[in-house]
Amino acid sequence: MAAPAPTTLHPFDQAIALELQPDGHWLGHTSPAYANMVGPYGGITAAQMLNAVLLHPQRLGDPLALTVNYAAGVADGPFVLQARPARTNRSTQHWVIELLQDGQSVATATAITAKRRQTWSSDEQTPPAGPPPSEVATLESAGLLAWLGCYEMKPIKGTMPTRWDGLGQDSLSQLWVRDKPARRLDFAALSALADVFFPRIFLRRAKRVPAGTVSMTVYFHADASQLEEVGAGYLLAQASAQAFRHGFFDQTAQLWSEDGALLVTTQQVVYYKE
Amino acid sequence: MAAPAPTTLHPFDQAIALELQPDGHWLGHTSPAYANMVGPYGGITAAQMLNAVLLHPQRLGDPLALTVNYAAGVADGPFVLQARPARTNRSTQHWVIELLQDGQSVATATAITAKRRQTWSSDEQTPPAGPPPSEVATLESAGLLAWLGCYEMKPIKGTMPTRWDGLGQDSLSQLWVRDKPARRLDFAALSALADVFFPRIFLRRAKRVPAGTVSMTVYFHADASQLEEVGAGYLLAQASAQAFRHGFFDQTAQLWSEDGALLVTTQQVVYYKE
């Protein structure tokens, strides 16, 4: 009898892995695969925090809403996650989450999980028209920030400027995107994908300035069966800013399936300098 | 010498008043003026929770972001607010807030306060064209829910349906709005105004179904000096939904000053039935 084939965890699953501690908290580690300029990619931190809820033995239902507040840079190495169900109702549950390093709060979050029901449903925000993934070139990520190697990105519109001449017009980006290597979509992966856009101010100004996400909110419109249907397919991702003011701008974004179903709407507020 | 004129607190200031307790928590009370169908108007709960931060002796800077999660109905009567600065940086501060009744969590929230700096600034989301407030009729609020009497509303587009015939087309609303009686705008009032729209599903379906906000996030683009300029003027408010799915829909909204400055962007996720 042949030995079983060695199984290797997907880099995303390695990155969000958490170990239950005797006190009910979770121990995690930053992942070199998702390293950003300084510290980890914000999307992987969001996924790690959500995973503390997903793995929790008292969880009711699937993620509906997640807000992650990036209070300080996450240092490379271990971290502790505390996830507390503040309130459990019949069909919704409210979570308070905190990520700590050396006993200091590094990120706070709240999440809501909910049982979904069959109801009248309709998407009002339909996907923008554009070419299918097969007709769009994939971004070459070699030599770029590590986390960019974890996503297959096919920029359609509003790509990273190639000329930093300060002559940007607007902040609208559209791209096809999925995990690299391809991976079946789930709620944790969606929460990370919500942060996949480069800072809107780079595009609006065609100027590189220091920028970093301060808070991100994700609404999960898809339920588990809809994510199963998406499988490892591409998502159509769109983002734009509404206002840049006094050191902070916002980003509002949508993620659709290839079939045009709106899976996630998300917004974030981002610090910038100059 | 004449006696000083009696001063009467504005109903909004009465509603958000909090009393510091010996343990550092705050005691508040629901306000009959802001009563909704069941329990208080969600916007006033948001303002009360934000006020626990605004009044906090350790606060750094002004509100930048607020997320309020409505975990359960707030019962008429007293409540306790706990506000904890989880992390204080040089120019930003991260807050975790909880509203309790009878020792049970009724709402959770996170907030970020920040010092603003003069930077390059630009609004990308400009206000929709429409008539000025002087040319729009004011909604008659007599006989309606109590909290509607706390706002002067001038609906422009997407008004509450008058025929509930199930023939709604979209969920876009635009209106002029301000506190009634008029009151100088501040961060607390803005957080309440972010929730001023009736449920998008009423409009989209032209059908009345049970609905209630589960979570709301508010980004404050305006700084204190900009709010001073607005004074007691009208705000142009716009809201629409992106997706209605399996018992929950989202709402994305903007509030501009009469001068066309984007003061707030906000989103919420709302429970609905049927």
Coordinates of C-alpha atoms in Angstrom, one line a residue:
Chain A
M1 CA 0.0 0.0 0.0
A2 CA 1.4 3.3 -1.0
A3 CA 2.1 6.0 1.6
P4 CA -0.5 8.8 1.7
A5 CA 0.5 11.8 -0.4
P6 CA 2.0 14.5 1.8
T7 CA -0.5 17.3 2.3
T8 CA 0.7 20.8 2.3
L9 CA -1.4 23.6 3.8
H10 CA -2.2 26.5 1.4
P11 CA -0.1 29.6 2.5
F12 CA -3.4 31.3 3.4
D13 CA -4.4 28.5 5.7
Q14 CA -0.9 28.5 7.3
A15 CA -1.2 32.2 7.8
I16 CA -4.5 32.2 9.6
A17 CA -3.8 29.0 11.7
L18 CA -4.5 29.6 15.4
E19 CA -3.8 27.4 18.3
L20 CA -6.2 27.3 21.2
Q21 CA -4.6 28.2 24.6
P22 CA -5.6 26.9 28.0
D23 CA -7.2 30.3 28.9
G24 CA -9.5 30.2 25.8
H25 CA -7.4 32.7 23.8
W26 CA -5.7 31.9 20.5
L27 CA -2.1 32.0 19.6
G28 CA -1.2 33.0 16.0
H29 CA 1.9 34.0 14.1
T30 CA 2.6 36.5 11.4
S31 CA 3.3 34.9 8.0
P32 CA 6.3 35.9 5.9
A33 CA 4.2 35.0 2.8
Y34 CA 1.9 38.0 3.6
A35 CA 4.5 40.5 4.6
N36 CA 3.8 44.1 3.5
M37 CA 6.2 47.0 3.4
V38 CA 6.3 47.1 7.2
G39 CA 4.5 44.3 9.1
P40 CA 1.8 42.1 7.6
Y41 CA -0.7 42.8 4.8
G42 CA -3.8 44.3 6.6
G43 CA -6.1 41.8 4.9
I44 CA -4.3 38.8 6.5
T45 CA -4.7 40.5 9.9
A46 CA -8.4 40.8 9.3
A47 CA -8.6 37.1 8.3
Q48 CA -6.7 36.1 11.4
M49 CA -9.1 38.1 13.6
L50 CA -12.1 36.7 11.9
N51 CA -10.7 33.2 12.2
A52 CA -10.7 33.5 16.0
V53 CA -14.5 33.8 15.6
L54 CA -14.8 31.1 12.9
L55 CA -12.9 28.5 15.1
H56 CA -14.8 29.5 18.3
P57 CA -16.8 26.6 19.8
Q58 CA -19.7 28.9 20.7
R59 CA -20.1 30.4 17.2
L60 CA -23.6 30.8 15.8
G61 CA -24.0 31.3 12.0
D62 CA -21.7 32.7 9.4
P63 CA -20.0 36.1 9.2
L64 CA -22.3 39.0 8.3
A65 CA -20.2 42.0 9.3
L66 CA -16.6 42.6 10.4
T67 CA -14.8 45.8 11.4
V68 CA -11.1 45.7 12.1
N69 CA -9.3 48.7 13.6
Y70 CA -5.5 48.7 13.0
A71 CA -4.3 50.3 16.2
A72 CA -0.6 49.8 15.7
G73 CA 1.8 47.9 13.4
V74 CA 1.8 44.2 14.0
A75 CA 5.4 43.1 14.8
D76 CA 6.7 39.9 13.1
G77 CA 6.2 37.0 15.4
P78 CA 3.6 35.6 17.6
F79 CA 0.3 37.3 18.7
V80 CA -2.6 36.5 21.0
L81 CA -6.2 36.8 19.9
Q82 CA -9.1 37.2 22.3
A83 CA -12.6 36.6 20.8
R84 CA -15.6 37.1 23.1
P85 CA -19.3 36.6 22.2
A86 CA -20.7 39.7 23.8
R87 CA -24.3 38.8 22.9
T88 CA -25.9 35.7 21.4
N89 CA -29.4 36.1 20.0
R90 CA -31.6 33.6 18.2
S91 CA -30.2 34.2 14.8
T92 CA -27.3 36.7 15.3
Q93 CA -24.2 36.8 17.5
H94 CA -22.1 39.8 18.4
W95 CA -18.3 39.4 18.8
V96 CA -15.6 41.6 20.3
I97 CA -12.1 40.7 19.3
E98 CA -8.7 42.0 20.2
L99 CA -5.2 41.2 18.9
L100 CA -2.4 41.7 21.4
Q101 CA 1.4 41.5 21.4
D102 CA 3.4 41.8 24.6
G103 CA 0.1 42.5 26.4
Q104 CA -0.5 45.6 24.3
S105 CA -3.6 46.0 22.0
V106 CA -2.4 46.0 18.4
A107 CA -5.8 45.7 16.7
T108 CA -9.4 45.7 17.8
A109 CA -12.4 44.3 15.9
T110 CA -16.1 43.5 16.1
A111 CA -17.9 40.9 14.1
I112 CA -21.4 39.8 13.7
T113 CA -22.3 36.2 12.7
A114 CA -25.8 35.3 11.6
K115 CA -28.0 32.5 10.3
R116 CA -29.1 33.3 6.8
R117 CA -32.7 32.7 5.6
Q118 CA -34.2 32.4 2.2
T119 CA -35.9 35.8 1.5
W120 CA -36.7 38.1 -1.4
S121 CA -33.2 39.1 -2.6
S122 CA -31.9 41.5 -5.2
D123 CA -28.6 43.1 -6.1
E124 CA -28.9 46.8 -6.8
Q125 CA -25.2 47.4 -7.5
T126 CA -24.5 45.4 -10.6
P127 CA -20.9 44.7 -11.8
P128 CA -19.3 47.1 -14.2
A129 CA -19.0 45.9 -17.8
G130 CA -15.5 44.7 -18.8
P131 CA -13.4 41.9 -20.3
P132 CA -13.5 38.4 -18.8
P133 CA -10.5 37.2 -16.8
S134 CA -9.2 35.1 -19.7
E135 CA -8.7 38.3 -21.7
V136 CA -6.8 40.3 -19.0
A137 CA -3.1 40.0 -18.4
T138 CA -1.9 38.9 -14.9
L139 CA 0.2 41.3 -12.9
E140 CA 3.8 40.2 -12.5
S141 CA 4.4 40.1 -8.8
A142 CA 8.1 39.0 -8.7
G143 CA 10.2 41.5 -6.9
L144 CA 7.2 43.3 -5.4
L145 CA 6.0 43.1 -1.8
A146 CA 5.6 39.5 -0.6
W147 CA 1.8 39.6 -0.1
L148 CA 1.3 40.5 -3.7
G149 CA 2.6 37.1 -4.6
C150 CA -0.3 35.6 -2.7
Y151 CA -2.9 37.0 -5.2
E152 CA -3.4 36.6 -8.9
M153 CA -4.4 40.1 -10.0
K154 CA -5.6 41.0 -13.4
P155 CA -5.9 44.8 -13.5
I156 CA -8.6 46.2 -15.8
K157 CA -8.9 49.8 -15.0
G158 CA -7.1 52.2 -12.5
T159 CA -3.9 50.2 -12.4
M160 CA -0.9 51.3 -10.3
P161 CA 0.5 54.4 -12.0
T162 CA 3.6 53.9 -14.0
R163 CA 4.3 57.6 -14.2
W164 CA 4.4 59.4 -10.8
D165 CA 3.8 62.8 -12.3
G166 CA 1.1 64.1 -9.9
L167 CA -1.4 64.2 -12.7
G168 CA -4.0 61.6 -11.4
Q169 CA -7.7 62.2 -12.1
D170 CA -9.7 59.8 -10.0
S171 CA -9.3 56.8 -7.8
L172 CA -11.5 54.1 -9.5
S173 CA -9.9 50.7 -9.9
Q174 CA -11.3 47.4 -11.3
L175 CA -9.5 44.1 -11.4
W176 CA -10.0 40.3 -11.5
V177 CA -8.4 38.7 -8.4
R178 CA -8.1 35.4 -6.6
D179 CA -5.8 33.6 -4.2
K180 CA -2.5 32.3 -5.6
P181 CA -2.3 29.4 -5.7
A182 CA -6.0 29.1 -6.4
R183 CA -8.1 28.2 -3.3
R184 CA -11.8 27.6 -2.7
L185 CA -13.3 30.8 -1.5
D186 CA -14.5 31.0 2.1
F187 CA -15.3 33.8 4.6
A188 CA -11.8 34.2 5.9
A189 CA -10.4 34.6 2.4
L190 CA -13.1 37.1 1.5
S191 CA -12.2 39.2 4.5
A192 CA -8.6 39.3 3.3
L193 CA -9.6 40.1 -0.3
A194 CA -11.5 43.1 0.9
D195 CA -8.2 44.8 1.5
V196 CA -6.6 43.9 -1.8
F197 CA -6.5 47.3 -3.3
F198 CA -3.5 49.6 -3.3
P199 CA -4.0 53.0 -1.6
R200 CA -6.5 55.1 -3.5
I201 CA -4.3 58.2 -3.0
F202 CA -1.5 56.7 -5.2
L203 CA -4.0 56.6 -8.1
R204 CA -5.8 59.8 -7.4
R205 CA -2.6 61.9 -7.2
A206 CA -0.3 59.7 -9.2
K207 CA 2.0 60.4 -6.3
R208 CA 3.5 58.0 -3.8
V209 CA 2.9 59.1 -0.2
P210 CA 3.0 57.2 3.1
A211 CA -0.5 55.6 3.6
G212 CA -1.9 52.8 5.8
T213 CA -5.4 51.5 6.6
V214 CA -6.7 52.6 10.0
S215 CA -10.1 50.8 10.0
M216 CA -11.9 48.4 7.6
T217 CA -15.5 47.2 7.6
V218 CA -16.6 44.2 5.5
Y219 CA -20.2 43.2 4.9
F220 CA -20.6 39.6 3.7
H221 CA -23.7 39.4 1.4
A222 CA -22.8 35.9 0.3
D223 CA -23.8 32.9 2.3
A224 CA -21.8 29.7 2.5
S225 CA -23.6 28.0 -0.4
Q226 CA -22.9 30.9 -2.6
L227 CA -19.2 30.8 -1.8
E228 CA -19.2 27.1 -2.6
E229 CA -20.6 27.9 -6.0
V230 CA -17.8 30.5 -6.6
G231 CA -15.2 27.8 -5.7
A232 CA -11.7 28.9 -6.8
G233 CA -13.0 31.3 -9.5
Y234 CA -12.0 34.9 -10.0
L235 CA -13.7 37.8 -8.3
L236 CA -14.3 41.2 -9.9
A237 CA -13.1 43.8 -7.5
Q238 CA -13.8 47.5 -7.7
A239 CA -12.7 50.3 -5.4
S240 CA -12.8 54.1 -5.2
A241 CA -12.5 56.9 -2.7
Q242 CA -15.1 59.4 -1.8
A243 CA -13.1 62.0 0.1
F244 CA -9.4 62.8 0.9
R245 CA -9.2 65.2 3.8
H246 CA -6.8 66.3 6.5
G247 CA -4.7 63.2 6.5
F248 CA -7.4 60.5 6.0
F249 CA -9.3 59.2 3.0
D250 CA -12.0 56.6 2.6
Q251 CA -12.3 53.7 0.2
T252 CA -15.6 52.0 -0.8
A253 CA -15.3 48.7 -2.6
Q254 CA -17.3 45.7 -4.0
L255 CA -16.4 42.1 -4.8
W256 CA -18.5 40.2 -7.3
S257 CA -18.4 36.6 -8.4
E258 CA -17.7 35.8 -12.1
D259 CA -21.4 35.2 -12.4
G260 CA -22.1 38.8 -11.3
A261 CA -23.3 38.1 -7.7
L262 CA -22.3 40.8 -5.2
L263 CA -20.4 38.8 -2.5
V264 CA -19.0 41.6 -0.4
T265 CA -19.2 45.4 0.1
T266 CA -16.5 47.0 2.1
Q267 CA -15.2 50.4 3.2
Q268 CA -12.1 51.5 4.9
V269 CA -10.5 54.7 6.2
V270 CA -6.8 55.2 5.4
Y271 CA -4.2 57.5 6.8
Y272 CA -2.0 59.5 4.4
K273 CA 0.7 62.0 4.6
E274 CA 1.3 65.3 2.7
Chain B
M1 CA -30.7 93.1 38.1
A2 CA -32.8 90.7 36.1
A3 CA -32.6 87.0 36.8
P4 CA -30.7 85.1 34.2
A5 CA -32.9 83.7 31.4
P6 CA -33.7 80.0 32.1
T7 CA -31.6 77.8 29.9
T8 CA -33.1 74.7 28.4
L9 CA -31.0 72.0 27.0
H10 CA -31.7 71.0 23.4
P11 CA -33.5 67.6 23.3
F12 CA -30.4 66.1 21.6
D13 CA -28.1 67.3 24.4
Q14 CA -30.6 66.0 26.9
A15 CA -30.7 62.6 25.1
I16 CA -26.9 62.1 25.0
A17 CA -26.2 63.4 28.5
L18 CA -24.1 61.0 30.5
E19 CA -23.2 61.0 34.2
L20 CA -19.7 59.8 35.2
Q21 CA -19.9 57.0 37.8
P22 CA -17.3 56.3 40.5
D23 CA -16.0 53.2 38.6
G24 CA -15.3 55.4 35.5
H25 CA -18.3 54.1 33.6
W26 CA -21.1 56.4 32.4
L27 CA -24.8 56.3 33.2
G28 CA -27.3 57.4 30.5
H29 CA -31.0 57.2 29.9
T30 CA -33.1 56.6 26.8
S31 CA -34.9 59.7 25.6
P32 CA -38.7 59.7 24.9
A33 CA -38.0 62.4 22.3
Y34 CA -36.0 59.9 20.2
A35 CA -38.3 56.9 20.6
N36 CA -38.6 54.6 17.6
M37 CA -41.2 52.0 16.9
V38 CA -39.7 49.7 19.5
G39 CA -36.9 51.2 21.7
P40 CA -34.9 54.3 20.7
Y41 CA -33.8 55.5 17.3
G42 CA -30.5 53.8 16.4
G43 CA -28.8 57.1 15.6
I44 CA -29.3 58.4 19.1
T45 CA -27.8 55.2 20.5
A46 CA -24.8 55.8 18.3
A47 CA -24.5 59.4 19.5
Q48 CA -24.7 58.3 23.2
M49 CA -22.0 55.7 22.6
L50 CA -19.8 58.2 20.9
N51 CA -20.4 60.7 23.7
A52 CA -18.8 58.3 26.2
V53 CA -15.6 58.9 24.1
L54 CA -16.1 62.6 23.6
L55 CA -16.5 63.2 27.3
H56 CA -13.6 60.9 28.3
P57 CA -10.8 62.7 30.1
Q58 CA -8.2 60.7 28.2
R59 CA -9.5 61.5 24.7
L60 CA -7.0 62.4 22.0
G61 CA -8.3 64.2 18.9
D62 CA -11.7 64.2 17.3
P63 CA -13.8 61.3 15.9
L64 CA -12.6 59.8 12.7
A65 CA -14.4 56.4 12.6
L66 CA -17.3 54.9 14.6
T67 CA -18.8 51.4 14.3
V68 CA -21.9 50.6 16.3
N69 CA -23.3 47.1 16.5
Y70 CA -26.9 46.8 17.7
A71 CA -26.8 43.6 19.6
A72 CA -30.3 43.8 21.1
G73 CA -33.1 46.2 21.6
V74 CA -32.4 49.0 24.1
A75 CA -35.1 48.9 26.8
D76 CA -36.6 52.3 27.9
G77 CA -34.7 53.5 31.0
P78 CA -31.2 53.7 32.2
F79 CA -28.1 52.1 30.7
V80 CA -24.4 51.9 31.5
L81 CA -21.7 52.9 29.0
Q82 CA -18.1 51.6 29.2
A83 CA -15.5 53.3 27.0
R84 CA -11.9 52.1 27.1
P85 CA -9.0 53.5 25.2
A86 CA -7.4 50.3 23.9
R87 CA -4.5 52.0 22.3
T88 CA -3.2 55.6 22.3
N89 CA -0.7 56.6 19.6
R90 CA 0.8 59.9 18.8
S91 CA -2.0 61.1 16.6
T92 CA -4.7 58.4 16.8
Q93 CA -6.6 56.6 19.6
H94 CA -8.6 53.4 19.5
W95 CA -11.7 52.9 21.6
V96 CA -13.7 49.9 22.6
I97 CA -17.2 50.8 23.8
E98 CA -20.1 48.7 25.3
L99 CA -23.6 49.6 26.3
L100 CA -25.1 47.5 29.0
Q101 CA -28.5 47.1 30.6
D102 CA -28.9 44.7 33.6
G103 CA -25.3 43.6 33.1
Q104 CA -26.1 42.4 29.6
S105 CA -24.4 43.7 26.4
V106 CA -27.0 45.6 24.3
A107 CA -24.6 47.3 21.9
T108 CA -20.9 47.2 21.1
A109 CA -18.9 49.8 19.3
T110 CA -15.4 50.8 18.3
A111 CA -14.2 54.3 17.6
I112 CA -11.1 56.0 16.4
T113 CA -10.3 59.6 17.3
A114 CA -7.5 61.4 15.6
K115 CA -5.7 64.7 15.3
R116 CA -6.2 66.2 11.9
R117 CA -3.4 67.9 9.9
Q118 CA -3.5 70.2 6.9
T119 CA -2.8 68.1 3.9
W120 CA -3.7 68.0 0.2
S121 CA -7.4 67.3 0.2
S122 CA -10.1 66.7 -2.4
D123 CA -13.7 65.4 -2.5
E124 CA -14.2 62.8 -5.2
Q125 CA -17.8 62.1 -4.5
T126 CA -19.5 65.4 -5.3
P127 CA -23.1 66.2 -4.2
P128 CA -26.0 65.4 -6.6
A129 CA -27.6 68.3 -8.3
G130 CA -30.9 69.4 -6.9
P131 CA -33.0 72.2 -5.5
P132 CA -31.8 74.2 -2.5
P133 CA -33.5 73.6 0.9
S134 CA -35.6 76.8 0.5
E135 CA -37.4 75.2 -2.5
V136 CA -38.2 71.8 -0.9
A137 CA -41.2 71.2 1.3
T138 CA -40.6 70.0 4.9
L139 CA -42.0 66.6 5.9
E140 CA -44.9 66.8 8.3
S141 CA -43.8 64.7 11.3
A142 CA -46.9 65.1 13.5
G143 CA -48.4 61.7 14.3
L144 CA -45.4 59.8 13.1
L145 CA -42.7 58.1 15.2
A146 CA -41.3 60.4 18.0
W147 CA -37.7 60.6 16.6
L148 CA -38.9 62.0 13.3
G149 CA -40.0 65.1 15.2
C150 CA -36.3 65.7 16.1
Y151 CA -35.4 66.2 12.5
E152 CA -36.4 68.8 9.9
M153 CA -36.5 66.7 6.7
K154 CA -37.0 67.9 3.2
P155 CA -37.2 64.9 0.9
I156 CA -36.0 65.5 -2.6
K157 CA -36.0 62.1 -4.2
G158 CA -36.8 58.5 -3.1
T159 CA -39.3 59.6 -0.5
M160 CA -41.2 57.1 1.7
P161 CA -43.7 55.3 -0.7
T162 CA -47.3 56.5 -0.5
R163 CA -48.5 53.5 -2.5
W164 CA -47.3 50.1 -1.0
D165 CA -47.9 48.2 -4.2
G166 CA -44.7 46.2 -4.4
L167 CA -43.6 48.1 -7.5
G168 CA -40.5 49.8 -6.2
Q169 CA -37.6 50.2 -8.6
D170 CA -34.5 51.3 -6.7
S171 CA -33.4 52.4 -3.2
L172 CA -31.9 55.9 -3.8
S173 CA -33.0 58.7 -1.5
Q174 CA -31.9 62.3 -1.3
L175 CA -33.1 64.9 1.3
W176 CA -32.1 68.0 3.1
V177 CA -32.0 67.5 6.9
R178 CA -31.0 69.1 10.1
D179 CA -31.8 68.9 13.8
K180 CA -35.2 70.2 15.0
P181 CA -35.0 72.6 16.7
A182 CA -32.0 73.8 14.7
R183 CA -28.7 73.1 16.6
R184 CA -25.1 73.8 15.8
L185 CA -23.6 70.7 14.2
D186 CA -21.0 68.6 16.1
F187 CA -19.6 65.1 15.9
A188 CA -22.3 63.6 18.1
A189 CA -25.1 65.1 16.0
L190 CA -23.4 63.9 12.8
S191 CA -23.2 60.3 14.2
A192 CA -27.0 60.4 14.8
L193 CA -27.7 61.9 11.4
A194 CA -25.9 59.1 9.7
D195 CA -28.8 56.8 10.6
V196 CA -31.6 59.3 9.5
F197 CA -32.8 57.3 6.4
F198 CA -35.8 55.0 6.5
P199 CA -35.1 51.3 5.6
R200 CA -34.0 51.0 2.0
I201 CA -36.1 48.0 1.5
F202 CA -39.3 50.0 2.0
L203 CA -38.3 52.0 -1.0
R204 CA -36.8 49.3 -3.2
R205 CA -39.9 47.0 -2.8
A206 CA -42.6 49.6 -2.0
K207 CA -43.5 47.1 0.6
R208 CA -43.4 47.4 4.4
V209 CA -41.4 44.6 6.0
P210 CA -39.9 44.3 9.5
A211 CA -36.4 45.8 9.3
G212 CA -33.7 47.0 11.8
T213 CA -30.1 48.2 11.7
V214 CA -27.6 45.5 12.9
S215 CA -24.4 47.5 12.4
M216 CA -23.5 51.0 11.3
T217 CA -20.1 52.5 10.4
V218 CA -19.5 56.3 10.2
Y219 CA -16.4 58.0 8.8
F220 CA -16.0 61.6 9.8
H221 CA -14.3 63.5 7.0
A222 CA -15.0 66.9 8.5
D223 CA -12.9 68.3 11.2
A224 CA -14.1 70.5 14.0
S225 CA -13.5 73.8 12.2
Q226 CA -15.5 72.6 9.2
L227 CA -18.4 71.7 11.5
E228 CA -18.3 75.1 12.9
E229 CA -18.6 76.6 9.5
V230 CA -21.7 74.5 8.8
G231 CA -23.3 75.8 12.0
A232 CA -27.0 75.0 12.1
G233 CA -27.3 74.7 8.3
Y234 CA -29.0 71.9 6.4
L235 CA -27.1 68.8 5.2
L236 CA -27.7 67.1 1.9
A237 CA -28.2 63.4 2.7
Q238 CA -28.1 60.6 0.2
A239 CA -28.5 56.8 0.7
S240 CA -28.9 53.7 -1.4
A241 CA -28.5 49.9 -1.0
Q242 CA -26.1 47.7 -2.9
A243 CA -27.5 44.3 -2.1
F244 CA -30.5 42.7 -0.5
R245 CA -29.8 39.1 0.3
H246 CA -31.0 36.3 2.7
G247 CA -32.4 38.6 5.3
F248 CA -29.9 41.4 5.3
F249 CA -29.2 44.5 3.1
D250 CA -26.6 47.2 3.2
Q251 CA -27.0 50.9 3.0
T252 CA -24.2 53.3 1.8
A253 CA -24.8 57.0 2.4
Q254 CA -23.2 60.5 2.3
L255 CA -23.8 63.7 4.1
W256 CA -22.7 67.0 2.5
S257 CA -22.8 70.6 3.8
E258 CA -24.9 73.1 1.9
D259 CA -21.6 74.3 0.5
G260 CA -21.0 70.9 -1.0
A261 CA -18.3 69.6 1.4
L262 CA -18.5 65.9 2.1
L263 CA -18.8 65.7 5.9
V264 CA -19.6 62.0 6.5
T265 CA -19.7 58.8 4.6
T266 CA -21.4 55.9 6.2
Q267 CA -22.7 52.4 5.7
Q268 CA -24.9 50.0 7.6
V269 CA -26.2 46.5 7.4
V270 CA -29.8 46.0 8.1
Y271 CA -31.9 43.0 9.0
Y272 CA -35.2 42.4 7.1
K273 CA -37.9 39.8 6.9
E274 CA -39.6 38.1 4.0

